[in-house]
Amino acid sequence: MFEMFIFFCLWSLPGVFGVDAVQSVSVTEGESVTLNVTDIQINDEIEWRFGQILIAEINKKNYKSTFYDDNADGRFRDRLKLDQTGSLIITNTRTTDSGLYIVYSSTRNTLLNTFNLTVFAPLPVPVLGIYCPKNSSSSSQQNCSLVCSVENVGHVTLSWYKGNSLLSSISVSDLSRSLSLHLECLDDSYSCVVNNPIRNQTQHLDLSQITCSDCRCCGSTEAVIRLVLAVLLGMLVGVILALLVSGCRPRNLLQKKNVRERAMDRDLTYADVLE
């Protein structure tokens, strides 16, 4: 066991046993992938391993292939092929196929290639909707948010864009988590994108197709109109107050004039009349 541990440690070092580097390969679940082997000789007997588990062999001299379907918990049953070059083909890939693949020449006792395969789950299209807290009302639109969400995805990034500009994003590696990003309801220039290293799915915001049950989506045009109306209303209130103030002043002057005239008619002083 210790010797096997040392052997696998040496495999990870560049240049050992003819291997320059581990090759990273990515594919979406359900697709086929080919792991191409190099430096094959005519008399080579080639072994393919998933980690330390033997899964396939081929004799280059007579092209006889053998598959060990019951190994690796039977996960590769009826899904492995070997072409004449000795390259391994995995059909109908699954996320459980992710891992380290090693091809080895038992004839020459030489490691030929090492592959790190990552199988990504298919990306769902993001779902857009409206979120309103329970304590919000139809009048408190600022408490309502536009939500972009995806479920049961792993090794992805979920992002909000305005045009081509990134606004916010969140990443997760756990396949069982749900992701959501909140954005204030504004206009149609926004889009939500979920992506992994090889794929992406985009959902563009269309306010006309979103049902706002607890609050209204406030578009940019409506926001401008409401702002203008608020300014006009403020100006109107100011004009009314100014008219009221200016109307009160002549009325007070007229009242004082009438009091003086009455005092003169009765030979009374202005102070007497006031008493």
Short mmCIF file of C-alpha atoms in Angstrom, two decimals:
data_model
loop_
_atom_site.label_atom_id
_atom_site.label_comp_id
_atom_site.label_asym_id
_atom_site.label_seq_id
_atom_site.Cartn_x
_atom_site.Cartn_y
_atom_site.Cartn_z
CA MET A 1 0.00 0.00 0.00
CA PHE A 2 2.82 2.40 0.82
CA GLU A 3 4.52 1.64 -2.51
CA MET A 4 1.25 2.35 -4.34
CA PHE A 5 0.95 5.68 -2.51
CA ILE A 6 4.49 6.67 -3.54
CA PHE A 7 3.76 5.60 -7.13
CA PHE A 8 0.67 7.81 -7.37
CA CYS A 9 2.51 10.73 -5.82
CA LEU A 10 5.19 10.41 -8.50
CA TRP A 11 2.50 10.43 -11.18
CA SER A 12 1.46 13.90 -10.13
CA LEU A 13 4.96 15.30 -10.73
CA PRO A 14 5.65 16.81 -14.19
CA GLY A 15 7.91 14.74 -16.42
CA VAL A 16 7.72 11.56 -14.34
CA PHE A 17 7.17 8.42 -16.42
CA GLY A 18 6.78 10.51 -19.58
CA VAL A 19 3.87 12.58 -18.29
CA ASP A 20 4.27 16.36 -18.67
CA ALA A 21 1.07 17.48 -16.94
CA VAL A 22 -2.40 16.44 -15.91
CA GLN A 23 -4.82 17.35 -18.70
CA SER A 24 -8.08 18.97 -17.61
CA VAL A 25 -11.16 17.98 -19.59
CA SER A 26 -14.69 19.36 -19.08
CA VAL A 27 -18.00 18.20 -20.52
CA THR A 28 -21.72 18.66 -19.90
CA GLU A 29 -23.63 15.71 -18.45
CA GLY A 30 -25.13 13.50 -21.16
CA GLU A 31 -22.48 14.27 -23.75
CA SER A 32 -19.70 11.91 -24.86
CA VAL A 33 -16.05 12.61 -24.18
CA THR A 34 -12.85 11.13 -25.62
CA LEU A 35 -9.65 10.95 -23.59
CA ASN A 36 -6.93 10.82 -26.20
CA VAL A 37 -3.86 8.76 -25.40
CA THR A 38 -0.43 9.55 -26.89
CA ASP A 39 2.94 7.80 -27.28
CA ILE A 40 1.37 4.44 -28.14
CA GLN A 41 3.56 1.67 -29.56
CA ILE A 42 2.47 -1.28 -31.65
CA ASN A 43 3.01 -3.91 -28.95
CA ASP A 44 1.65 -1.93 -26.03
CA GLU A 45 -0.85 -3.43 -23.66
CA ILE A 46 -2.74 -0.45 -22.28
CA GLU A 47 -4.63 -0.16 -19.01
CA TRP A 48 -7.17 2.56 -18.22
CA ARG A 49 -7.86 3.33 -14.57
CA PHE A 50 -10.38 5.53 -12.82
CA GLY A 51 -8.30 6.62 -9.86
CA GLN A 52 -6.79 3.29 -8.82
CA ILE A 53 -9.63 1.15 -10.25
CA LEU A 54 -8.98 -0.77 -13.48
CA ILE A 55 -11.86 -0.12 -15.92
CA ALA A 56 -10.54 -1.13 -19.37
CA GLU A 57 -7.64 -2.78 -21.22
CA ILE A 58 -6.59 -3.00 -24.85
CA ASN A 59 -3.87 -4.99 -26.59
CA LYS A 60 -2.55 -2.85 -29.42
CA LYS A 61 -1.13 -5.88 -31.24
CA ASN A 62 -4.51 -7.55 -31.83
CA TYR A 63 -6.81 -4.67 -30.81
CA LYS A 64 -8.55 -6.87 -28.27
CA SER A 65 -10.44 -4.78 -25.72
CA THR A 66 -11.63 -5.79 -22.27
CA PHE A 67 -13.98 -3.77 -20.04
CA TYR A 68 -14.44 -4.25 -16.32
CA ASP A 69 -18.05 -3.18 -15.93
CA ASP A 70 -18.41 -4.34 -12.35
CA ASN A 71 -15.49 -2.23 -11.16
CA ALA A 72 -16.03 1.30 -9.82
CA ASP A 73 -19.46 0.31 -8.47
CA GLY A 74 -20.63 -0.50 -11.99
CA ARG A 75 -20.96 3.19 -12.85
CA PHE A 76 -19.44 2.76 -16.32
CA ARG A 77 -21.46 -0.28 -17.41
CA ASP A 78 -22.09 -0.25 -21.19
CA ARG A 79 -20.72 3.28 -21.49
CA LEU A 80 -17.03 2.69 -22.27
CA LYS A 81 -15.36 2.27 -25.65
CA LEU A 82 -11.75 2.02 -26.85
CA ASP A 83 -10.76 3.05 -30.37
CA GLN A 84 -7.80 1.68 -32.30
CA THR A 85 -5.46 4.32 -30.90
CA GLY A 86 -6.24 3.18 -27.37
CA SER A 87 -8.16 6.37 -26.54
CA LEU A 88 -11.02 5.99 -24.05
CA ILE A 89 -14.52 7.10 -25.01
CA ILE A 90 -17.12 7.63 -22.29
CA THR A 91 -20.69 7.93 -23.57
CA ASN A 92 -23.70 9.47 -21.83
CA THR A 93 -21.49 11.05 -19.19
CA ARG A 94 -22.69 11.58 -15.63
CA THR A 95 -21.52 13.88 -12.86
CA THR A 96 -20.27 10.79 -10.99
CA ASP A 97 -17.77 10.23 -13.83
CA SER A 98 -15.75 13.23 -12.64
CA GLY A 99 -12.32 12.32 -11.40
CA LEU A 100 -8.79 11.27 -12.33
CA TYR A 101 -8.24 8.93 -15.32
CA ILE A 102 -4.88 7.27 -15.85
CA VAL A 103 -3.67 5.39 -18.94
CA TYR A 104 -0.70 3.10 -18.43
CA SER A 105 1.43 0.83 -20.64
CA SER A 106 1.89 -2.39 -18.73
CA THR A 107 4.25 -3.61 -21.45
CA ARG A 108 6.73 -0.79 -20.89
CA ASN A 109 5.76 -0.07 -17.27
CA THR A 110 5.16 3.53 -18.30
CA LEU A 111 2.47 6.04 -17.44
CA LEU A 112 1.25 7.55 -20.71
CA ASN A 113 -1.36 10.18 -19.81
CA THR A 114 -3.36 11.51 -16.87
CA PHE A 115 -6.71 13.28 -17.24
CA ASN A 116 -8.78 15.22 -14.72
CA LEU A 117 -12.35 14.95 -16.02
CA THR A 118 -15.10 17.25 -14.76
CA VAL A 119 -18.70 16.54 -15.79
CA PHE A 120 -21.00 19.52 -15.22
CA ALA A 121 -24.75 19.18 -14.74
CA PRO A 122 -26.86 20.88 -17.45
CA LEU A 123 -27.57 24.51 -16.68
CA PRO A 124 -31.20 25.50 -16.11
CA VAL A 125 -32.57 28.76 -17.48
CA PRO A 126 -32.77 31.28 -14.60
CA VAL A 127 -36.26 32.04 -13.30
CA LEU A 128 -37.31 35.65 -12.74
CA GLY A 129 -40.01 36.70 -10.29
CA ILE A 130 -41.13 39.32 -7.77
CA TYR A 131 -40.39 39.08 -4.07
CA CYS A 132 -42.30 41.21 -1.57
CA PRO A 133 -41.78 40.92 2.20
CA LYS A 134 -44.91 39.97 4.14
CA ASN A 135 -44.99 43.34 5.89
CA SER A 136 -44.86 45.28 2.63
CA SER A 137 -47.89 46.87 1.02
CA SER A 138 -48.74 47.92 -2.52
CA SER A 139 -47.72 51.46 -1.66
CA SER A 140 -44.24 50.50 -0.42
CA GLN A 141 -42.82 49.54 -3.80
CA GLN A 142 -39.25 50.14 -2.69
CA ASN A 143 -39.50 47.01 -0.49
CA CYS A 144 -40.27 44.77 -3.46
CA SER A 145 -37.42 43.16 -5.38
CA LEU A 146 -36.93 41.36 -8.64
CA VAL A 147 -35.51 37.89 -7.96
CA CYS A 148 -33.42 35.71 -10.26
CA SER A 149 -33.03 32.13 -9.06
CA VAL A 150 -31.80 28.66 -10.07
CA GLU A 151 -32.06 25.39 -8.16
CA ASN A 152 -30.03 22.18 -7.81
CA VAL A 153 -26.94 23.46 -9.58
CA GLY A 154 -23.29 23.15 -8.66
CA HIS A 155 -20.04 24.88 -9.58
CA VAL A 156 -21.88 27.84 -11.08
CA THR A 157 -21.99 31.61 -10.86
CA LEU A 158 -25.28 33.55 -10.90
CA SER A 159 -24.99 37.17 -12.02
CA TRP A 160 -27.05 40.31 -12.65
CA TYR A 161 -26.07 42.43 -15.65
CA LYS A 162 -27.24 45.85 -16.80
CA GLY A 163 -26.41 45.81 -20.47
CA ASN A 164 -22.84 44.47 -20.53
CA SER A 165 -21.98 45.75 -17.04
CA LEU A 166 -21.80 43.26 -14.16
CA LEU A 167 -23.83 44.46 -11.16
CA SER A 168 -23.57 41.56 -8.71
CA SER A 169 -22.86 37.83 -8.62
CA ILE A 170 -22.72 34.80 -6.34
CA SER A 171 -20.90 31.47 -6.77
CA VAL A 172 -21.57 28.06 -5.27
CA SER A 173 -20.08 24.57 -5.55
CA ASP A 174 -22.76 22.66 -3.61
CA LEU A 175 -25.07 20.83 -6.02
CA SER A 176 -28.01 20.86 -3.58
CA ARG A 177 -28.16 24.60 -2.91
CA SER A 178 -30.56 27.13 -4.36
CA LEU A 179 -29.28 30.51 -5.52
CA SER A 180 -31.08 33.82 -5.77
CA LEU A 181 -30.10 37.41 -6.53
CA HIS A 182 -32.27 40.40 -5.67
CA LEU A 183 -32.58 43.55 -7.75
CA GLU A 184 -34.88 46.56 -7.38
CA CYS A 185 -37.53 46.54 -10.10
CA LEU A 186 -36.39 49.13 -12.64
CA ASP A 187 -36.34 48.60 -16.42
CA ASP A 188 -35.85 46.10 -19.24
CA SER A 189 -32.10 46.58 -19.63
CA TYR A 190 -31.27 43.92 -17.04
CA SER A 191 -30.42 40.25 -17.55
CA CYS A 192 -29.63 37.34 -15.26
CA VAL A 193 -26.90 34.85 -16.24
CA VAL A 194 -25.99 31.48 -14.75
CA ASN A 195 -22.74 29.97 -15.96
CA ASN A 196 -20.11 27.32 -15.29
CA PRO A 197 -16.67 27.08 -16.94
CA ILE A 198 -18.10 25.69 -20.20
CA ARG A 199 -21.72 26.86 -20.51
CA ASN A 200 -24.06 29.76 -19.68
CA GLN A 201 -27.78 30.45 -19.67
CA THR A 202 -29.23 33.96 -19.86
CA GLN A 203 -32.67 35.29 -18.96
CA HIS A 204 -33.47 38.85 -20.08
CA LEU A 205 -35.84 40.93 -18.00
CA ASP A 206 -39.21 41.62 -19.61
CA LEU A 207 -41.42 43.51 -17.16
CA SER A 208 -44.50 42.93 -19.33
CA GLN A 209 -44.26 39.18 -18.65
CA ILE A 210 -43.83 39.38 -14.89
CA THR A 211 -46.91 39.29 -12.66
CA CYS A 212 -46.60 41.54 -9.64
CA SER A 213 -49.29 40.32 -7.24
CA ASP A 214 -48.24 42.17 -4.08
CA CYS A 215 -46.59 45.23 -5.58
CA ARG A 216 -46.28 47.04 -8.88
CA CYS A 217 -43.15 47.04 -10.98
CA CYS A 218 -42.04 50.59 -11.30
CA GLY A 219 -40.52 51.09 -14.74
CA SER A 220 -38.10 53.90 -15.51
CA THR A 221 -40.70 55.88 -17.54
CA GLU A 222 -43.23 55.68 -14.76
CA ALA A 223 -40.61 56.71 -12.22
CA VAL A 224 -39.78 59.83 -14.24
CA ILE A 225 -43.47 60.73 -14.57
CA ARG A 226 -44.00 60.33 -10.85
CA LEU A 227 -40.99 62.52 -10.13
CA VAL A 228 -42.27 65.25 -12.47
CA LEU A 229 -45.72 65.10 -10.89
CA ALA A 230 -44.20 65.40 -7.43
CA VAL A 231 -42.22 68.48 -8.51
CA LEU A 232 -45.32 70.09 -10.11
CA LEU A 233 -47.37 69.38 -7.00
CA GLY A 234 -44.70 71.03 -4.84
CA MET A 235 -44.67 74.08 -7.11
CA LEU A 236 -48.48 74.30 -6.98
CA VAL A 237 -48.49 74.22 -3.19
CA GLY A 238 -45.86 76.97 -3.14
CA VAL A 239 -47.92 79.18 -5.47
CA ILE A 240 -51.06 78.72 -3.34
CA LEU A 241 -49.21 79.66 -0.16
CA ALA A 242 -47.76 82.74 -1.84
CA LEU A 243 -51.23 83.85 -2.99
CA LEU A 244 -52.67 83.37 0.47
CA VAL A 245 -49.91 85.44 2.07
CA SER A 246 -50.16 88.21 -0.52
CA GLY A 247 -54.01 88.27 -0.25
CA CYS A 248 -53.96 88.69 3.51
CA ARG A 249 -51.82 91.86 3.43
CA PRO A 250 -54.24 94.16 1.43
CA ARG A 251 -57.14 92.92 3.55
CA ASN A 252 -55.37 94.09 6.76
CA LEU A 253 -54.58 97.50 5.23
CA LEU A 254 -58.20 97.99 4.14
CA GLN A 255 -59.45 97.14 7.62
CA LYS A 256 -57.14 99.72 9.21
CA LYS A 257 -58.27 102.39 6.71
CA ASN A 258 -61.93 101.80 7.57
CA VAL A 259 -61.19 102.16 11.27
CA ARG A 260 -59.50 105.56 10.75
CA GLU A 261 -62.41 106.87 8.65
CA ARG A 262 -64.91 105.95 11.33
CA ALA A 263 -62.81 107.67 13.98
CA MET A 264 -62.68 110.91 11.96
CA ASP A 265 -66.43 110.87 11.40
CA ARG A 266 -67.13 110.66 15.12
CA ASP A 267 -64.30 112.93 16.25
CA LEU A 268 -62.71 110.01 17.97
CA THR A 269 -59.13 109.07 17.99
CA TYR A 270 -57.93 105.90 16.40
CA ALA A 271 -57.03 104.61 19.87
CA ASP A 272 -60.56 105.27 21.14
CA VAL A 273 -62.10 103.33 18.33
CA LEU A 274 -59.84 100.42 19.02
CA GLU A 275 -60.96 100.46 22.67
#
